[in-house]
Amino acid sequence: VRGDFGTSFNDGRTVLAKLKEVLPVTLGISLLAIFITYLIALPVGIYSAVRRYSLGDYAFSILGYVGLAIPNFLLALLLLYWSQQYLGQSVGGLYSPAFENAPWSWGKFVDLLAHLVVPVIVLGTSGTAFLTRAMRAAVLDELEKMYVLSARASGLSPMQVLLRYPVRTALNPIASTLGWRLTYVISGAPIVGFVLALPDTGPLFLNALLNQDMMLAGAMIFIYCALTIIGTFVSDVLLVLLDPRIRLE
């Protein structure tokens, strides 16, 4: 309850002090990656379902398969090389050397955003590809059902029918995955953190396991479990808001 996770075996510092240094960075990057994932995946999945077998559907399907197939660390290396080779900018770490110890300013904020683009893309690519395919399949399952045909026959516009009925029902399985999505993004961060030299929980957790620092490793596993429980609770709340049948139960 007091947040006392003990003392690190490695350097004698408190575990809480070490977590305070890296946990905000990890949560910020992970939440931003999840937000971008859902922001892109949901409309793309709906478009692919409504325009199935179109050129756009095939294009998004190919991109989705590529996104699922490329490992995170390989994508991080490719983006690092591309940024360095063609943009002339290194995106490793959180800040450029000129802003590392500088006070907060608009320039430092812009530099931080520029360094967050690559880790957010790397951590969100596979999730975006998976959710796009899941949303497409869920909407396709609902489009030809009788209640959708009845809504069309009642005179509603195609957009009203789409958003009010099949999309709302198709969001149920998407919302139910939010509980493990945050932990999934964070669990994929260690290798990405090493490749991009990020001061997040990934390298810290891996080093704790390699050094058998049980206090630090146990605290981080506890935090991962807590995030899973919180995400599951948020999923349940979203399902109640989306589906009246769950409220009645």
Short mmCIF file of C-alpha atoms in Angstrom, two decimals, residues 9-163:
data_model
loop_
_atom_site.label_atom_id
_atom_site.label_comp_id
_atom_site.label_asym_id
_atom_site.label_seq_id
_atom_site.Cartn_x
_atom_site.Cartn_y
_atom_site.Cartn_z
CA PHE A 9 20.29 -5.86 -4.92
CA ASN A 10 22.30 -4.31 -7.73
CA ASP A 11 23.07 -0.80 -6.45
CA GLY A 12 21.34 -0.51 -3.05
CA ARG A 13 18.81 2.10 -4.23
CA THR A 14 15.14 1.71 -3.44
CA VAL A 15 13.11 0.01 -6.12
CA LEU A 16 10.51 2.77 -6.00
CA ALA A 17 13.13 5.42 -6.79
CA LYS A 18 14.34 3.47 -9.82
CA LEU A 19 10.79 2.92 -11.06
CA LYS A 20 9.96 6.61 -10.77
CA GLU A 21 12.74 7.34 -13.25
CA VAL A 22 11.53 5.03 -16.01
CA LEU A 23 7.86 4.18 -15.45
CA PRO A 24 6.42 7.54 -16.67
CA VAL A 25 8.37 7.22 -19.92
CA THR A 26 7.12 3.66 -20.49
CA LEU A 27 3.50 4.50 -19.71
CA GLY A 28 3.61 7.61 -21.87
CA ILE A 29 5.01 5.78 -24.90
CA SER A 30 2.71 2.78 -24.40
CA LEU A 31 -0.48 4.82 -23.99
CA LEU A 32 0.41 6.93 -27.01
CA ALA A 33 1.09 3.78 -29.05
CA ILE A 34 -2.25 2.27 -28.00
CA PHE A 35 -4.10 5.51 -28.81
CA ILE A 36 -2.55 5.67 -32.28
CA THR A 37 -3.24 1.96 -32.78
CA TYR A 38 -6.98 2.28 -32.15
CA LEU A 39 -7.17 5.62 -33.96
CA ILE A 40 -5.84 4.02 -37.15
CA ALA A 41 -7.10 0.44 -36.86
CA LEU A 42 -10.81 1.10 -36.27
CA PRO A 43 -11.55 3.35 -39.27
CA VAL A 44 -9.29 1.31 -41.55
CA GLY A 45 -11.01 -1.92 -40.47
CA ILE A 46 -14.44 -0.39 -41.08
CA TYR A 47 -13.38 0.87 -44.51
CA SER A 48 -11.96 -2.54 -45.46
CA ALA A 49 -15.21 -4.24 -44.44
CA VAL A 50 -17.48 -1.82 -46.29
CA ARG A 51 -15.22 -1.76 -49.38
CA ARG A 52 -14.17 -5.39 -49.25
CA TYR A 53 -12.25 -6.77 -52.21
CA SER A 54 -11.54 -3.24 -53.39
CA LEU A 55 -8.09 -1.92 -54.18
CA GLY A 56 -7.96 -0.16 -50.80
CA ASP A 57 -8.95 -3.35 -48.99
CA TYR A 58 -6.20 -5.32 -50.71
CA ALA A 59 -3.65 -2.58 -49.98
CA PHE A 60 -4.52 -2.45 -46.27
CA SER A 61 -4.50 -6.27 -46.09
CA ILE A 62 -0.99 -6.42 -47.53
CA LEU A 63 0.21 -3.71 -45.13
CA GLY A 64 -1.42 -5.60 -42.26
CA TYR A 65 0.36 -8.85 -43.11
CA VAL A 66 3.67 -7.02 -43.42
CA GLY A 67 3.09 -5.30 -40.07
CA LEU A 68 2.39 -8.64 -38.38
CA ALA A 69 5.41 -10.31 -39.97
CA ILE A 70 8.15 -7.76 -39.24
CA PRO A 71 9.72 -8.14 -35.77
CA ASN A 72 9.76 -5.02 -33.61
CA PHE A 73 13.54 -4.87 -33.30
CA LEU A 74 14.03 -5.17 -37.07
CA LEU A 75 11.51 -2.41 -37.74
CA ALA A 76 13.28 -0.23 -35.15
CA LEU A 77 16.65 -0.79 -36.85
CA LEU A 78 15.19 0.00 -40.27
CA LEU A 79 13.59 3.23 -39.06
CA LEU A 80 16.80 4.26 -37.29
CA TYR A 81 18.80 3.71 -40.48
CA TRP A 82 16.23 5.51 -42.61
CA SER A 83 16.11 8.52 -40.26
CA GLN A 84 19.89 8.75 -40.12
CA GLN A 85 20.50 8.13 -43.81
CA TYR A 86 17.75 10.19 -45.41
CA LEU A 87 16.68 12.71 -42.78
CA GLY A 88 20.09 13.25 -41.22
CA GLN A 89 18.65 12.92 -37.71
CA SER A 90 19.29 10.32 -35.04
CA VAL A 91 16.10 9.33 -33.22
CA GLY A 92 17.73 7.21 -30.52
CA GLY A 93 16.92 8.13 -26.92
CA LEU A 94 14.39 10.76 -25.93
CA TYR A 95 16.32 13.94 -26.71
CA SER A 96 19.04 15.18 -29.00
CA PRO A 97 22.39 15.92 -27.30
CA ALA A 98 21.70 19.67 -27.49
CA PHE A 99 18.47 19.29 -25.47
CA GLU A 100 19.56 16.53 -23.06
CA ASN A 101 20.17 18.79 -20.06
CA ALA A 102 18.42 21.93 -21.33
CA PRO A 103 15.44 23.42 -19.47
CA TRP A 104 11.96 22.84 -20.85
CA SER A 105 11.14 24.92 -23.89
CA TRP A 106 9.13 24.64 -27.08
CA GLY A 107 12.21 23.43 -28.94
CA LYS A 108 12.82 20.66 -26.41
CA PHE A 109 9.16 19.60 -26.61
CA VAL A 110 9.31 19.39 -30.41
CA ASP A 111 12.56 17.43 -30.14
CA LEU A 112 10.88 15.00 -27.72
CA LEU A 113 7.96 14.46 -30.11
CA ALA A 114 10.39 13.80 -32.96
CA HIS A 115 12.10 11.11 -30.88
CA LEU A 116 8.78 9.52 -29.86
CA VAL A 117 7.63 8.92 -33.44
CA VAL A 118 9.82 5.86 -34.05
CA PRO A 119 9.09 3.97 -30.76
CA VAL A 120 5.36 4.65 -31.12
CA ILE A 121 5.38 3.33 -34.69
CA VAL A 122 7.44 0.28 -33.72
CA LEU A 123 5.30 -0.63 -30.71
CA GLY A 124 2.01 0.07 -32.47
CA THR A 125 2.59 -1.57 -35.86
CA SER A 126 1.72 -5.17 -35.02
CA GLY A 127 -1.22 -4.15 -32.84
CA THR A 128 -2.60 -1.91 -35.59
CA ALA A 129 -2.32 -4.71 -38.12
CA PHE A 130 -4.04 -7.21 -35.81
CA LEU A 131 -6.87 -4.87 -34.77
CA THR A 132 -7.48 -3.83 -38.37
CA ARG A 133 -8.05 -7.44 -39.40
CA ALA A 134 -10.17 -8.11 -36.30
CA MET A 135 -12.35 -5.04 -36.90
CA ARG A 136 -12.81 -5.93 -40.55
CA ALA A 137 -13.90 -9.47 -39.71
CA ALA A 138 -16.27 -8.31 -36.93
CA VAL A 139 -17.99 -5.71 -39.14
CA LEU A 140 -18.32 -8.19 -42.02
CA ASP A 141 -20.06 -10.63 -39.68
CA GLU A 142 -22.69 -8.01 -38.84
CA LEU A 143 -23.31 -6.34 -42.20
CA GLU A 144 -25.53 -9.07 -43.66
CA LYS A 145 -27.60 -9.83 -40.57
CA MET A 146 -31.36 -9.27 -40.60
CA TYR A 147 -31.42 -6.35 -38.17
CA VAL A 148 -29.05 -4.42 -40.44
CA LEU A 149 -31.25 -5.11 -43.47
CA SER A 150 -34.30 -3.98 -41.47
CA ALA A 151 -32.54 -0.76 -40.50
CA ARG A 152 -31.74 -0.10 -44.15
CA ALA A 153 -35.36 -0.74 -45.12
CA SER A 154 -36.57 1.73 -42.47
CA GLY A 155 -35.05 4.59 -44.45
CA LEU A 156 -31.88 5.34 -42.44
CA SER A 157 -28.89 6.59 -44.39
CA PRO A 158 -26.09 4.07 -45.03
CA MET A 159 -23.77 5.93 -42.64
CA GLN A 160 -26.36 5.94 -39.86
CA VAL A 161 -26.99 2.22 -40.32
CA LEU A 162 -23.28 1.46 -40.32
CA LEU A 163 -22.35 3.42 -37.21
#
